[in-house]
Short mmCIF file of C-alpha atoms in Angstrom, two decimals:
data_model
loop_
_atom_site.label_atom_id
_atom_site.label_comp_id
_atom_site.label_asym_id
_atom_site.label_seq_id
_atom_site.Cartn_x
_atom_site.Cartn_y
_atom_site.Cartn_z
CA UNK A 274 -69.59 33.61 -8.77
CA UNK A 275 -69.60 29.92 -7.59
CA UNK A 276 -68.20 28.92 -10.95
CA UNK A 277 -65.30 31.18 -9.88
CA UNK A 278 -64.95 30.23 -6.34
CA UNK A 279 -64.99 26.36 -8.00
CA UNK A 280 -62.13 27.32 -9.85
CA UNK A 281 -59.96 29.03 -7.16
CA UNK A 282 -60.76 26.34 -4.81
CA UNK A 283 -59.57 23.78 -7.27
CA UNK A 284 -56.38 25.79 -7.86
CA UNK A 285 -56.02 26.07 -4.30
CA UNK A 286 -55.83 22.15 -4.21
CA UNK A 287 -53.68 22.19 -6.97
CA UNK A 288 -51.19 24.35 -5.41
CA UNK A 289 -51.32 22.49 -1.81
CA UNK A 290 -50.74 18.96 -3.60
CA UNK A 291 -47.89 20.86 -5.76
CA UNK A 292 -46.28 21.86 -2.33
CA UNK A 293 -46.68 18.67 -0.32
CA UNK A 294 -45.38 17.03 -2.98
CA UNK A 295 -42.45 19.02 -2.90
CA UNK A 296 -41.89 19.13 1.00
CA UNK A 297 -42.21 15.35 -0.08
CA UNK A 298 -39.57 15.46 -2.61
CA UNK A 299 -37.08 17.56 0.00
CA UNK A 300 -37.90 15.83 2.52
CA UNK A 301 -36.86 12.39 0.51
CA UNK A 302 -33.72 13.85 -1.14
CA UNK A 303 -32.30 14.66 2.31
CA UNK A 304 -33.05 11.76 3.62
CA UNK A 305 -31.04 9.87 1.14
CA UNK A 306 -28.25 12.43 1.21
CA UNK A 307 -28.20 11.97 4.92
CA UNK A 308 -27.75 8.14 4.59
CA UNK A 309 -25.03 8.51 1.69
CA UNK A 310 -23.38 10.60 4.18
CA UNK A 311 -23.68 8.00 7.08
CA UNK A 312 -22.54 5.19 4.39
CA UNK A 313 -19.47 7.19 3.44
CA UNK A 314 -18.69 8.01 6.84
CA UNK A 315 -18.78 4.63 7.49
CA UNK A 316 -16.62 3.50 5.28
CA UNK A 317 -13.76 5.78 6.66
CA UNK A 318 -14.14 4.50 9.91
CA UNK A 319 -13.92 1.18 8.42
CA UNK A 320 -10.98 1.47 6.56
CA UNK A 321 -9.07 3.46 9.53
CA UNK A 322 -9.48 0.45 11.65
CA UNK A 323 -8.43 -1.81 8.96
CA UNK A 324 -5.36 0.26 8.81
CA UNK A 325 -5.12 0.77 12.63
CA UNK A 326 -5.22 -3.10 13.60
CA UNK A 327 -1.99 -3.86 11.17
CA UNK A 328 0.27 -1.09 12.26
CA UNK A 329 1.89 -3.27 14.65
CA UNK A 330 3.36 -5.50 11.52
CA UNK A 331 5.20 -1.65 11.09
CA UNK A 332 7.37 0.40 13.05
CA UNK A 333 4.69 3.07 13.50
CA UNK A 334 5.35 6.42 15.18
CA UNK A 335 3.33 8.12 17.86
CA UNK A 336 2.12 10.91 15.24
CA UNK A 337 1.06 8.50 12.40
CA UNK A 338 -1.51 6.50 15.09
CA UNK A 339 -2.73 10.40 16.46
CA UNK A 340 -3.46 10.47 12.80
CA UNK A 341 -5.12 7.88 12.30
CA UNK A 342 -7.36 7.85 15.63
CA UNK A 343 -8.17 11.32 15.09
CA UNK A 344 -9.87 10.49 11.24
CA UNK A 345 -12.00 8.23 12.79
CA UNK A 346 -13.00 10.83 15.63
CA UNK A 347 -14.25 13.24 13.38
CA UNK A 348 -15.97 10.40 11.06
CA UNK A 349 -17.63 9.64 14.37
CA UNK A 350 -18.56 13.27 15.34
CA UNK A 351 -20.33 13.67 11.46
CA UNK A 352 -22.58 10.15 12.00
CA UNK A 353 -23.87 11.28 15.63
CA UNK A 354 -24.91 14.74 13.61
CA UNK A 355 -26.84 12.25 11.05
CA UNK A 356 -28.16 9.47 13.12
CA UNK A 357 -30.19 8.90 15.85
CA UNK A 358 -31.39 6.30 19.04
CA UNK A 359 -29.81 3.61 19.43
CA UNK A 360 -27.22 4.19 16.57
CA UNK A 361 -26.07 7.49 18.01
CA UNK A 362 -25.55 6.12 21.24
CA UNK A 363 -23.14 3.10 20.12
CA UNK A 364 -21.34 6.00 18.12
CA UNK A 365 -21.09 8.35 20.78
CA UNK A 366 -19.81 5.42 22.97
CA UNK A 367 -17.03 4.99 20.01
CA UNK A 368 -16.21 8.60 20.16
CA UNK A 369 -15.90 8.34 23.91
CA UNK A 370 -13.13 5.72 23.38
CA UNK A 371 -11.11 6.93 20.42
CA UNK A 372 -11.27 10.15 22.47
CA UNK A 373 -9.53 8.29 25.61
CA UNK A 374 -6.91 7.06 23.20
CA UNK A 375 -6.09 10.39 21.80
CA UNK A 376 -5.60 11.75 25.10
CA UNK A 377 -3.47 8.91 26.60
CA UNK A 378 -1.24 8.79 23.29
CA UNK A 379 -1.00 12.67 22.97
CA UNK A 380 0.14 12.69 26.42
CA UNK A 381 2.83 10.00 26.46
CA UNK A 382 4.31 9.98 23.11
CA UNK A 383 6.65 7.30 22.90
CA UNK A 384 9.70 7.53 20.98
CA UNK A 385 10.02 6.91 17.55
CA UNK A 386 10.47 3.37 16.48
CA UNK A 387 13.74 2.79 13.94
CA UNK A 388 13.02 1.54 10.75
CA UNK A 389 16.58 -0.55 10.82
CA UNK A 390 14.87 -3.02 13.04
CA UNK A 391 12.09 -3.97 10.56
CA UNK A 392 12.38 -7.41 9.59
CA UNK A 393 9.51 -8.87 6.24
CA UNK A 394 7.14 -10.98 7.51
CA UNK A 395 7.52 -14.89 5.98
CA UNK A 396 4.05 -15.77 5.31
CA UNK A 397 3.09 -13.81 1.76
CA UNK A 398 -0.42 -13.42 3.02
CA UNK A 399 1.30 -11.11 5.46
CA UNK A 400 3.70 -9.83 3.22
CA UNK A 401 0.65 -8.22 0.70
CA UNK A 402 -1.74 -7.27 3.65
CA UNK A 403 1.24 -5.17 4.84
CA UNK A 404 2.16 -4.02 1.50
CA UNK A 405 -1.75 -2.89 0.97
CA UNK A 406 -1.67 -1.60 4.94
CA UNK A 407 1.18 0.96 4.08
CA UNK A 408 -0.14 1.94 0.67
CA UNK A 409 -3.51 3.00 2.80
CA UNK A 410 -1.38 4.83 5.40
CA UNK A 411 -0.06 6.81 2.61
CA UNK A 412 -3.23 7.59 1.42
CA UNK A 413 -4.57 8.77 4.55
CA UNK A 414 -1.74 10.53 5.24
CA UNK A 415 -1.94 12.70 2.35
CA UNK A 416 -5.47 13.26 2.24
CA UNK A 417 -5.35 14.36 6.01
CA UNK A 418 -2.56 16.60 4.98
CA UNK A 419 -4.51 18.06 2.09
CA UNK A 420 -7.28 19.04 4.63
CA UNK A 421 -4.63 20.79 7.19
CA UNK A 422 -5.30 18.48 9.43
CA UNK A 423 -1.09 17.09 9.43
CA UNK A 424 1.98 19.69 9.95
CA UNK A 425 3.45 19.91 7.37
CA UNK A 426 6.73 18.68 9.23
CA UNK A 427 5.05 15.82 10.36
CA UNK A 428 3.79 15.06 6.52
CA UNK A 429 7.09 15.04 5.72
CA UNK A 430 8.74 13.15 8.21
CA UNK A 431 5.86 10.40 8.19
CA UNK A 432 6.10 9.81 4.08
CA UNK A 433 9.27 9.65 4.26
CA UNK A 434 9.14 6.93 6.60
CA UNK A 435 6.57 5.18 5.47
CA UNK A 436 8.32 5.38 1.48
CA UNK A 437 11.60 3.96 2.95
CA UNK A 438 9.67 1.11 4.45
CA UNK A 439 7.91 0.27 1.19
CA UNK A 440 11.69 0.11 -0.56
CA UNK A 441 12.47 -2.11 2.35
CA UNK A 442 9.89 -4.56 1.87
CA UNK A 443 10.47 -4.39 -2.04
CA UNK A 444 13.58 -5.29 -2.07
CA UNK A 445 13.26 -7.87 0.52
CA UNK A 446 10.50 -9.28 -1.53
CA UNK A 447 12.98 -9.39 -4.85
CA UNK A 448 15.56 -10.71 -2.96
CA UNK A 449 13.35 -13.44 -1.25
CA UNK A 450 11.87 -14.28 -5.16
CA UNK A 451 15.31 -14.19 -6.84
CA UNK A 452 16.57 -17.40 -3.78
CA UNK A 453 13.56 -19.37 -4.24
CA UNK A 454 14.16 -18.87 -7.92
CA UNK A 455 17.87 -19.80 -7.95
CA UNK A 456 16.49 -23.26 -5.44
CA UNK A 457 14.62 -24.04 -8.83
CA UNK A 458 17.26 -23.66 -10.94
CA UNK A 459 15.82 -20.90 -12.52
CA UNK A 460 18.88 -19.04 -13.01
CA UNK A 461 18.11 -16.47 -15.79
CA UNK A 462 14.95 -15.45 -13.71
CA UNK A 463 17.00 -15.07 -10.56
CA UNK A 464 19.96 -12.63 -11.96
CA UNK A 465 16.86 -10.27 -13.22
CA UNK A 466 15.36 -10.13 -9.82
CA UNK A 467 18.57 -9.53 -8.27
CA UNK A 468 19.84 -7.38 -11.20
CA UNK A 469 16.70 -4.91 -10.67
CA UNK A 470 17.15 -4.82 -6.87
CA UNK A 471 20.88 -3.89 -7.32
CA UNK A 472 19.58 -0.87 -9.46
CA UNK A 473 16.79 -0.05 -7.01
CA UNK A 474 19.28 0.07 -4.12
CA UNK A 475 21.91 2.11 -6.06
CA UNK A 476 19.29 4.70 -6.81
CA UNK A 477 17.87 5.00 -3.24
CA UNK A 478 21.98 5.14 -1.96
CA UNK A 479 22.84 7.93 -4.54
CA UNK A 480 19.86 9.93 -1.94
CA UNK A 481 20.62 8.38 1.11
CA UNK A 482 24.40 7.47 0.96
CA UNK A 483 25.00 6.67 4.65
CA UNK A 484 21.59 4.29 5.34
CA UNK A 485 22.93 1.48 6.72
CA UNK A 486 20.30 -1.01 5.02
CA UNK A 487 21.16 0.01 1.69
CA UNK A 488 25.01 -0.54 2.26
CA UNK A 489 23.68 -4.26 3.78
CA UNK A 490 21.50 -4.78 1.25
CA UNK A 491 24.17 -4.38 -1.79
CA UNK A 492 26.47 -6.38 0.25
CA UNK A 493 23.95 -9.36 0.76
CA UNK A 494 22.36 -8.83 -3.25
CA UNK A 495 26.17 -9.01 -4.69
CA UNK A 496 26.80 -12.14 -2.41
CA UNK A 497 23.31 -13.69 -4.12
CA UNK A 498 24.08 -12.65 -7.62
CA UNK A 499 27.97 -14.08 -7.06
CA UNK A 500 26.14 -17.54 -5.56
CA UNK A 501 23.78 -17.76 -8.98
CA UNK A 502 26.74 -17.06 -11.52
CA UNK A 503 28.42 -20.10 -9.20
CA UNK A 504 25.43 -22.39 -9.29
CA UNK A 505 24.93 -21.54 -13.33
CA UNK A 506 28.60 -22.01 -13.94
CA UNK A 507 28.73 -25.42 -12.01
CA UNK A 508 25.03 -26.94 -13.73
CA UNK A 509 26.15 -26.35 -17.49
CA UNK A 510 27.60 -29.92 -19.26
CA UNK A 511 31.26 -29.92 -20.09
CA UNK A 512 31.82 -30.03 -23.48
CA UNK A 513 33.56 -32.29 -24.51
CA UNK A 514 37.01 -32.17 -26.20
CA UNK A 515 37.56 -34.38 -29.57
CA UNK A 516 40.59 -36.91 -29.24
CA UNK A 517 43.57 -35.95 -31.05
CA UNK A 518 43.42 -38.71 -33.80
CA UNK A 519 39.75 -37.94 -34.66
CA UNK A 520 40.23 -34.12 -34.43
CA UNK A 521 43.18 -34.51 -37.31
CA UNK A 522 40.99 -36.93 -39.43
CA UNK A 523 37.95 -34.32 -39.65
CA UNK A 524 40.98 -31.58 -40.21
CA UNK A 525 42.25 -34.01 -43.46
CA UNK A 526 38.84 -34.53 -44.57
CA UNK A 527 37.86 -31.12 -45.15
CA UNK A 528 41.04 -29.14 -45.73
CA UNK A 529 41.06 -27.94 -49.50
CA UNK A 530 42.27 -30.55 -51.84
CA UNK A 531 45.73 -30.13 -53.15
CA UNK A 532 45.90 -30.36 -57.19
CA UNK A 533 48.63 -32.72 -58.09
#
């Protein structure tokens, strides 16, 4: 009988350790899956604001910023569900002031920039941050989309700005590549560049025939192209002609022999 109580006592243990170490092993993988999920909501917010702070290098829309404030208030929403203390507050402080910005910009939507006005910044350090900002925005965009959180007129409207500002800055960025070039003297380099933007900007006006840009754009890459053939023409030697009297004495020399 005590040999038998022994035993169920000691299986007993065994089955209490078994369980705490499982409430242990719970307890520990949600833990972890709660910080993974603070990390990556983190890193949303993060990249928003990266995004946010250099849409004034673009003309941005009303709609696009709603977008873009409104990822980070539900990233903020999900970490005040995961943390707590201190943390939460500072979050729910956050939350309190994207939320004041979605209200005021909801409420007086401005009109929409035009793109016509865009001008590409000189410094290249600006030039690839805003080349990297728009490729985000598209990004976000998308994915937001994807989740139902865009219209889908909206979607539309937004890409479509954002992919005509992306040709913009392209072929700005050829154009700008093919001068400095052509300063160098790098001619053959320079008609490529301004070869490929002349094909880029006939493909875009075959879509969009009456887009002002595009019909400015042609106009100023012909005028750059016609400048380089100039410049190429005008750098090549003269060759030089043989005088007469040597010209007919190389002629003599190797004309077939007559047989007398």
């Amino acid at each position: 009988m005590t040999f038998t109580l022994v035993l169920l006592l000691i299986g007993a243990l065994l089955l209490l350790i078994i369980g705490i170490s499982l409430i242990q092993q719970q307890k520990e993988r949600a833990e972890a899956e709660r910080r993974t999920e603070i990390a990556r909501q983190r890193a949303i917010i993060d990249e928003t604001e990266s995004v946010l702070s250099n849409t004034g290098m673009v003309p941005c829309s009303s709609h696009i910023i709603l977008v873009l404030y409104k990822r980070i208030n539900d990233a903020l929403e999900i970490s005040i569900q995961q943390t707590t203390g201190q943390v939460q507050g500072e979050y729910q402080r956050r939350l309190g002031d994207v939320q004041t910005q979605i209200n005021a910009l909801t409420a007086n939507a401005g009109p929409v920039p035009p793109i016509e006005n865009f001008r590409l910044p000189d410094n290249d350090k600006q030039v690839l941050a805003l080349v990297k900002t728009l490729k985000m925005l598209k990004a976000i965009l998308r994915a937001e989309h994807n989740k139902g959180k865009v219209p889908p007129n909206i979607f539309a409207e937004e890409e479509k700005r954002i992919d005509s500002l992306q040709l913009r800055i392209n072929v700005d960025s050829m154009l700008s590549r093919a001068r400095s070039a052509a300063t160098m003297k790098q001619y053959g380099s320079s008609k490529q560049m301004v070869t490929k933007a002349l094909a880029t900007l006939h493909a875009i006006k075959a879509l969009t025939p009456n887009d002002p840009f595009i019909a400015r754009k042609v106009d100023e890459a012909k005028q750059l192209l016609d400048e380089i053939m100039g410049a190429q023409t005008s750098s090549q030697p003269n060759v030089q002609t043989k005088p007469k009297g040597e010209e007919d004495d190389l002629d003599m020399l190797f004309q077939p022999k007559k047989k007398w």
